[in-house]
Amino acid sequence: MDNKDYQNETVVDSKMKKVDFEPLTHGISYLVDVDNQSKHEISKTPFIIGRSGDCALSINNDEKVSRIHCVITKKADAFIIEDLGSTNGTFVNDKPIAKAILKNNTKVQIGNRTFVFVVEN
């Protein structure tokens, strides 16, 4: 699929509800850990999150996080988070997802960790 065609793609959440596409303004994207305010820059995609030390963001001290838990990718002007079949799921704004578009200030929960997706201009 060509990136410019992404706006025409339908993305659904785990309950098969359509999710609207909203382009992000260009800037630097981060996952900010709510507990310790550490910033994890999403400098390239795919950005894999999991317990494995090979992940771009390794959460190795949480047994609720799968070895390879979820991935963030960029398509056109949107960042997409997708659960990779994790045992305990990935949550966006407190709802379980299979795949979702990340918008600025979106809450993401992976295991016992809570992050906020932020785009800084």
Short mmCIF file of N, CA and C in Angstrom, two decimals:
data_model
loop_
_atom_site.label_atom_id
_atom_site.label_comp_id
_atom_site.label_asym_id
_atom_site.label_seq_id
_atom_site.Cartn_x
_atom_site.Cartn_y
_atom_site.Cartn_z
N MET A 1 0.84 -1.17 0.00
CA MET A 1 0.00 0.00 0.00
C MET A 1 0.89 1.24 0.00
N ASP A 2 0.60 2.19 -0.82
CA ASP A 2 1.32 3.44 -0.89
C ASP A 2 0.94 4.31 0.30
N ASN A 3 1.91 5.00 0.92
CA ASN A 3 1.63 5.82 2.09
C ASN A 3 0.54 6.85 1.87
N LYS A 4 0.47 7.46 0.68
CA LYS A 4 -0.55 8.49 0.46
C LYS A 4 -1.95 7.89 0.41
N ASP A 5 -2.07 6.60 0.24
CA ASP A 5 -3.38 5.96 0.24
C ASP A 5 -3.83 5.58 1.64
N TYR A 6 -3.00 5.79 2.64
CA TYR A 6 -3.32 5.34 3.98
C TYR A 6 -4.58 6.00 4.53
N GLN A 7 -4.81 7.25 4.17
CA GLN A 7 -5.98 7.94 4.69
C GLN A 7 -7.27 7.24 4.28
N ASN A 8 -7.24 6.45 3.23
CA ASN A 8 -8.43 5.74 2.78
C ASN A 8 -8.58 4.36 3.43
N GLU A 9 -7.57 3.94 4.20
CA GLU A 9 -7.63 2.63 4.84
C GLU A 9 -8.51 2.71 6.08
N THR A 10 -9.25 1.66 6.34
CA THR A 10 -10.07 1.59 7.54
C THR A 10 -9.29 0.85 8.60
N VAL A 11 -9.14 1.47 9.77
CA VAL A 11 -8.49 0.84 10.91
C VAL A 11 -9.57 0.65 11.96
N VAL A 12 -9.59 -0.52 12.57
CA VAL A 12 -10.62 -0.83 13.57
C VAL A 12 -9.97 -1.21 14.88
N ASP A 13 -10.72 -1.01 15.97
CA ASP A 13 -10.23 -1.44 17.27
C ASP A 13 -10.66 -2.88 17.51
N SER A 14 -10.44 -3.39 18.72
CA SER A 14 -10.71 -4.80 19.00
C SER A 14 -12.20 -5.14 18.93
N LYS A 15 -13.08 -4.16 18.98
CA LYS A 15 -14.51 -4.41 18.88
C LYS A 15 -15.03 -4.11 17.48
N MET A 16 -14.10 -4.01 16.53
CA MET A 16 -14.40 -3.76 15.13
C MET A 16 -15.08 -2.42 14.90
N LYS A 17 -14.81 -1.45 15.80
CA LYS A 17 -15.33 -0.10 15.63
C LYS A 17 -14.33 0.69 14.79
N LYS A 18 -14.82 1.40 13.78
CA LYS A 18 -13.94 2.16 12.89
C LYS A 18 -13.26 3.29 13.67
N VAL A 19 -11.98 3.47 13.40
CA VAL A 19 -11.18 4.52 14.03
C VAL A 19 -10.88 5.56 12.96
N ASP A 20 -11.15 6.81 13.23
CA ASP A 20 -10.91 7.87 12.26
C ASP A 20 -9.43 8.20 12.15
N PHE A 21 -9.01 8.49 10.92
CA PHE A 21 -7.64 8.90 10.63
C PHE A 21 -7.51 10.38 10.93
N GLU A 22 -6.46 10.77 11.64
CA GLU A 22 -6.18 12.17 11.91
C GLU A 22 -4.69 12.40 11.75
N PRO A 23 -4.28 13.13 10.69
CA PRO A 23 -2.85 13.33 10.47
C PRO A 23 -2.20 14.06 11.64
N LEU A 24 -0.97 13.68 11.95
CA LEU A 24 -0.21 14.37 12.99
C LEU A 24 0.61 15.47 12.37
N THR A 25 0.84 16.52 13.15
CA THR A 25 1.77 17.54 12.68
C THR A 25 3.17 16.94 12.80
N HIS A 26 4.06 17.42 11.97
CA HIS A 26 5.41 16.88 11.99
C HIS A 26 6.14 17.33 13.24
N GLY A 27 6.92 16.47 13.80
CA GLY A 27 7.68 16.77 15.00
C GLY A 27 8.37 15.51 15.48
N ILE A 28 8.87 15.56 16.68
CA ILE A 28 9.54 14.41 17.29
C ILE A 28 8.51 13.69 18.14
N SER A 29 8.42 12.38 17.96
CA SER A 29 7.43 11.57 18.67
C SER A 29 8.09 10.79 19.79
N TYR A 30 7.39 10.70 20.92
CA TYR A 30 7.89 10.01 22.10
C TYR A 30 6.80 9.17 22.74
N LEU A 31 7.22 8.16 23.48
CA LEU A 31 6.39 7.55 24.50
C LEU A 31 6.96 8.05 25.82
N VAL A 32 6.13 8.70 26.62
CA VAL A 32 6.58 9.23 27.91
C VAL A 32 6.04 8.31 28.99
N ASP A 33 6.95 7.77 29.81
CA ASP A 33 6.58 6.89 30.91
C ASP A 33 5.93 7.74 32.00
N VAL A 34 4.67 7.45 32.33
CA VAL A 34 3.92 8.25 33.29
C VAL A 34 4.56 8.20 34.68
N ASP A 35 5.10 7.04 35.06
CA ASP A 35 5.65 6.89 36.41
C ASP A 35 6.93 7.68 36.64
N ASN A 36 7.85 7.65 35.69
CA ASN A 36 9.13 8.31 35.93
C ASN A 36 9.43 9.45 34.94
N GLN A 37 8.46 9.77 34.08
CA GLN A 37 8.57 10.86 33.10
C GLN A 37 9.72 10.70 32.12
N SER A 38 10.26 9.49 31.98
CA SER A 38 11.32 9.28 30.99
C SER A 38 10.70 9.29 29.60
N LYS A 39 11.45 9.86 28.63
CA LYS A 39 11.00 9.95 27.24
C LYS A 39 11.71 8.91 26.41
N HIS A 40 10.95 8.20 25.60
CA HIS A 40 11.51 7.20 24.68
C HIS A 40 11.18 7.66 23.27
N GLU A 41 12.17 8.23 22.58
CA GLU A 41 11.95 8.77 21.25
C GLU A 41 11.67 7.65 20.24
N ILE A 42 10.67 7.85 19.43
CA ILE A 42 10.35 6.92 18.35
C ILE A 42 11.04 7.48 17.11
N SER A 43 12.33 7.19 17.00
CA SER A 43 13.15 7.80 15.95
C SER A 43 13.04 7.06 14.63
N LYS A 44 12.70 5.78 14.69
CA LYS A 44 12.49 5.03 13.46
C LYS A 44 11.49 3.92 13.74
N THR A 45 10.82 3.50 12.68
CA THR A 45 9.87 2.41 12.83
C THR A 45 10.26 1.28 11.88
N PRO A 46 9.95 0.04 12.21
CA PRO A 46 9.10 -0.36 13.32
C PRO A 46 9.80 -0.16 14.66
N PHE A 47 9.04 0.27 15.66
CA PHE A 47 9.50 0.50 17.02
C PHE A 47 8.87 -0.59 17.87
N ILE A 48 9.65 -1.63 18.17
CA ILE A 48 9.12 -2.80 18.87
C ILE A 48 9.28 -2.62 20.37
N ILE A 49 8.21 -2.97 21.10
CA ILE A 49 8.18 -2.85 22.56
C ILE A 49 7.95 -4.24 23.13
N GLY A 50 8.73 -4.58 24.15
CA GLY A 50 8.57 -5.87 24.79
C GLY A 50 9.58 -6.07 25.90
N ARG A 51 9.63 -7.27 26.44
CA ARG A 51 10.54 -7.61 27.53
C ARG A 51 11.94 -7.94 27.02
N SER A 52 12.06 -8.32 25.76
CA SER A 52 13.35 -8.70 25.19
C SER A 52 14.30 -7.50 25.15
N GLY A 53 15.55 -7.76 25.42
CA GLY A 53 16.58 -6.73 25.33
C GLY A 53 16.81 -6.25 23.91
N ASP A 54 16.32 -6.99 22.93
CA ASP A 54 16.46 -6.60 21.52
C ASP A 54 15.42 -5.59 21.07
N CYS A 55 14.43 -5.29 21.91
CA CYS A 55 13.37 -4.36 21.54
C CYS A 55 13.87 -2.92 21.59
N ALA A 56 13.26 -2.05 20.78
CA ALA A 56 13.60 -0.62 20.81
C ALA A 56 13.29 -0.03 22.19
N LEU A 57 12.20 -0.49 22.79
CA LEU A 57 11.87 -0.13 24.17
C LEU A 57 11.71 -1.43 24.94
N SER A 58 12.70 -1.72 25.79
CA SER A 58 12.71 -2.96 26.56
C SER A 58 12.15 -2.70 27.96
N ILE A 59 11.08 -3.41 28.29
CA ILE A 59 10.46 -3.32 29.62
C ILE A 59 10.73 -4.66 30.28
N ASN A 60 11.93 -4.84 30.81
CA ASN A 60 12.36 -6.16 31.27
C ASN A 60 12.01 -6.47 32.71
N ASN A 61 11.39 -5.54 33.42
CA ASN A 61 11.07 -5.79 34.83
C ASN A 61 9.56 -5.91 35.07
N ASP A 62 8.82 -6.34 34.06
CA ASP A 62 7.37 -6.47 34.17
C ASP A 62 6.94 -7.78 33.51
N GLU A 63 6.53 -8.75 34.34
CA GLU A 63 6.16 -10.06 33.81
C GLU A 63 4.86 -10.05 33.01
N LYS A 64 4.09 -8.96 33.06
CA LYS A 64 2.87 -8.86 32.26
C LYS A 64 3.17 -8.41 30.83
N VAL A 65 4.42 -8.06 30.56
CA VAL A 65 4.84 -7.65 29.23
C VAL A 65 5.41 -8.88 28.52
N SER A 66 4.92 -9.16 27.33
CA SER A 66 5.43 -10.27 26.54
C SER A 66 6.82 -9.95 25.98
N ARG A 67 7.55 -10.97 25.61
CA ARG A 67 8.91 -10.78 25.07
C ARG A 67 8.89 -9.82 23.88
N ILE A 68 7.98 -10.04 22.96
CA ILE A 68 7.73 -9.13 21.84
C ILE A 68 6.25 -8.77 21.96
N HIS A 69 5.93 -7.63 22.54
CA HIS A 69 4.57 -7.30 22.96
C HIS A 69 3.76 -6.56 21.90
N CYS A 70 4.32 -5.45 21.40
CA CYS A 70 3.60 -4.64 20.41
C CYS A 70 4.60 -3.88 19.55
N VAL A 71 4.08 -3.24 18.50
CA VAL A 71 4.95 -2.51 17.58
C VAL A 71 4.26 -1.20 17.18
N ILE A 72 5.06 -0.16 17.04
CA ILE A 72 4.58 1.11 16.51
C ILE A 72 5.21 1.30 15.14
N THR A 73 4.37 1.60 14.16
CA THR A 73 4.84 1.88 12.81
C THR A 73 4.30 3.23 12.38
N LYS A 74 4.93 3.80 11.36
CA LYS A 74 4.46 5.07 10.82
C LYS A 74 3.99 4.86 9.40
N LYS A 75 2.81 5.33 9.10
CA LYS A 75 2.23 5.28 7.75
C LYS A 75 1.78 6.69 7.43
N ALA A 76 2.36 7.27 6.40
CA ALA A 76 2.05 8.66 6.02
C ALA A 76 2.24 9.55 7.24
N ASP A 77 1.22 10.25 7.67
CA ASP A 77 1.32 11.15 8.83
C ASP A 77 0.70 10.55 10.08
N ALA A 78 0.62 9.23 10.17
CA ALA A 78 0.01 8.59 11.33
C ALA A 78 0.94 7.54 11.92
N PHE A 79 0.90 7.44 13.24
CA PHE A 79 1.58 6.36 13.94
C PHE A 79 0.53 5.34 14.34
N ILE A 80 0.85 4.06 14.09
CA ILE A 80 -0.06 2.96 14.37
C ILE A 80 0.58 2.06 15.41
N ILE A 81 -0.17 1.69 16.43
CA ILE A 81 0.31 0.71 17.41
C ILE A 81 -0.48 -0.58 17.17
N GLU A 82 0.23 -1.70 17.21
CA GLU A 82 -0.41 -2.99 16.96
C GLU A 82 0.09 -4.00 17.99
N ASP A 83 -0.85 -4.67 18.64
CA ASP A 83 -0.51 -5.74 19.56
C ASP A 83 -0.02 -6.94 18.74
N LEU A 84 1.03 -7.59 19.20
CA LEU A 84 1.62 -8.70 18.46
C LEU A 84 1.26 -10.06 19.08
N GLY A 85 0.01 -10.17 19.53
CA GLY A 85 -0.43 -11.42 20.13
C GLY A 85 0.05 -11.59 21.56
N SER A 86 0.25 -10.49 22.26
CA SER A 86 0.75 -10.55 23.63
C SER A 86 -0.25 -11.27 24.54
N THR A 87 0.25 -11.81 25.62
CA THR A 87 -0.59 -12.54 26.57
C THR A 87 -1.58 -11.62 27.26
N ASN A 88 -1.15 -10.44 27.68
CA ASN A 88 -2.00 -9.55 28.48
C ASN A 88 -2.56 -8.36 27.72
N GLY A 89 -2.26 -8.26 26.45
CA GLY A 89 -2.86 -7.22 25.62
C GLY A 89 -2.19 -5.86 25.70
N THR A 90 -2.56 -5.01 24.75
CA THR A 90 -2.12 -3.63 24.68
C THR A 90 -3.37 -2.77 24.76
N PHE A 91 -3.31 -1.69 25.53
CA PHE A 91 -4.48 -0.85 25.76
C PHE A 91 -4.19 0.57 25.30
N VAL A 92 -5.15 1.17 24.61
CA VAL A 92 -5.06 2.56 24.20
C VAL A 92 -6.27 3.27 24.80
N ASN A 93 -5.98 4.29 25.58
CA ASN A 93 -7.05 5.02 26.30
C ASN A 93 -7.97 4.05 27.04
N ASP A 94 -7.35 3.11 27.74
CA ASP A 94 -8.02 2.13 28.61
C ASP A 94 -8.85 1.08 27.87
N LYS A 95 -8.70 0.97 26.55
CA LYS A 95 -9.44 -0.03 25.79
C LYS A 95 -8.46 -0.99 25.12
N PRO A 96 -8.75 -2.31 25.18
CA PRO A 96 -7.86 -3.27 24.51
C PRO A 96 -7.93 -3.07 23.00
N ILE A 97 -6.77 -3.16 22.36
CA ILE A 97 -6.73 -2.96 20.90
C ILE A 97 -5.98 -4.09 20.23
N ALA A 98 -6.30 -4.30 18.97
CA ALA A 98 -5.48 -5.14 18.10
C ALA A 98 -4.58 -4.21 17.30
N LYS A 99 -5.14 -3.09 16.87
CA LYS A 99 -4.42 -2.08 16.10
C LYS A 99 -5.14 -0.75 16.31
N ALA A 100 -4.38 0.33 16.48
CA ALA A 100 -5.00 1.64 16.70
C ALA A 100 -4.09 2.74 16.20
N ILE A 101 -4.70 3.85 15.82
CA ILE A 101 -3.94 5.05 15.45
C ILE A 101 -3.62 5.81 16.73
N LEU A 102 -2.37 6.23 16.86
CA LEU A 102 -1.96 7.03 18.01
C LEU A 102 -2.12 8.50 17.68
N LYS A 103 -2.81 9.21 18.53
CA LYS A 103 -2.96 10.65 18.41
C LYS A 103 -2.16 11.30 19.53
N ASN A 104 -1.84 12.57 19.38
CA ASN A 104 -1.09 13.28 20.41
C ASN A 104 -1.82 13.15 21.75
N ASN A 105 -1.07 12.85 22.81
CA ASN A 105 -1.56 12.68 24.18
C ASN A 105 -2.42 11.43 24.38
N THR A 106 -2.22 10.42 23.53
CA THR A 106 -2.90 9.14 23.69
C THR A 106 -2.24 8.35 24.81
N LYS A 107 -3.05 7.77 25.68
CA LYS A 107 -2.57 6.92 26.77
C LYS A 107 -2.38 5.50 26.24
N VAL A 108 -1.22 4.90 26.51
CA VAL A 108 -0.90 3.54 26.07
C VAL A 108 -0.48 2.74 27.30
N GLN A 109 -1.13 1.59 27.52
CA GLN A 109 -0.76 0.73 28.64
C GLN A 109 -0.24 -0.59 28.11
N ILE A 110 0.96 -0.94 28.59
CA ILE A 110 1.63 -2.18 28.21
C ILE A 110 2.05 -2.84 29.51
N GLY A 111 1.43 -3.96 29.84
CA GLY A 111 1.69 -4.59 31.13
C GLY A 111 1.25 -3.65 32.24
N ASN A 112 2.13 -3.47 33.24
CA ASN A 112 1.83 -2.56 34.34
C ASN A 112 2.32 -1.14 34.07
N ARG A 113 2.85 -0.89 32.91
CA ARG A 113 3.42 0.42 32.57
C ARG A 113 2.44 1.25 31.76
N THR A 114 2.38 2.53 32.08
CA THR A 114 1.53 3.46 31.36
C THR A 114 2.40 4.53 30.71
N PHE A 115 2.13 4.78 29.44
CA PHE A 115 2.86 5.77 28.66
C PHE A 115 1.86 6.73 28.04
N VAL A 116 2.36 7.90 27.64
CA VAL A 116 1.57 8.83 26.86
C VAL A 116 2.35 9.07 25.56
N PHE A 117 1.66 8.93 24.44
CA PHE A 117 2.26 9.21 23.14
C PHE A 117 2.20 10.72 22.92
N VAL A 118 3.36 11.33 22.66
CA VAL A 118 3.47 12.78 22.54
C VAL A 118 4.22 13.13 21.28
N VAL A 119 3.73 14.14 20.57
CA VAL A 119 4.45 14.70 19.42
C VAL A 119 4.81 16.13 19.78
N GLU A 120 6.12 16.41 19.79
CA GLU A 120 6.59 17.77 20.07
C GLU A 120 7.04 18.42 18.79
N ASN A 121 6.57 19.61 18.53
CA ASN A 121 6.95 20.35 17.31
C ASN A 121 8.27 21.07 17.49
#
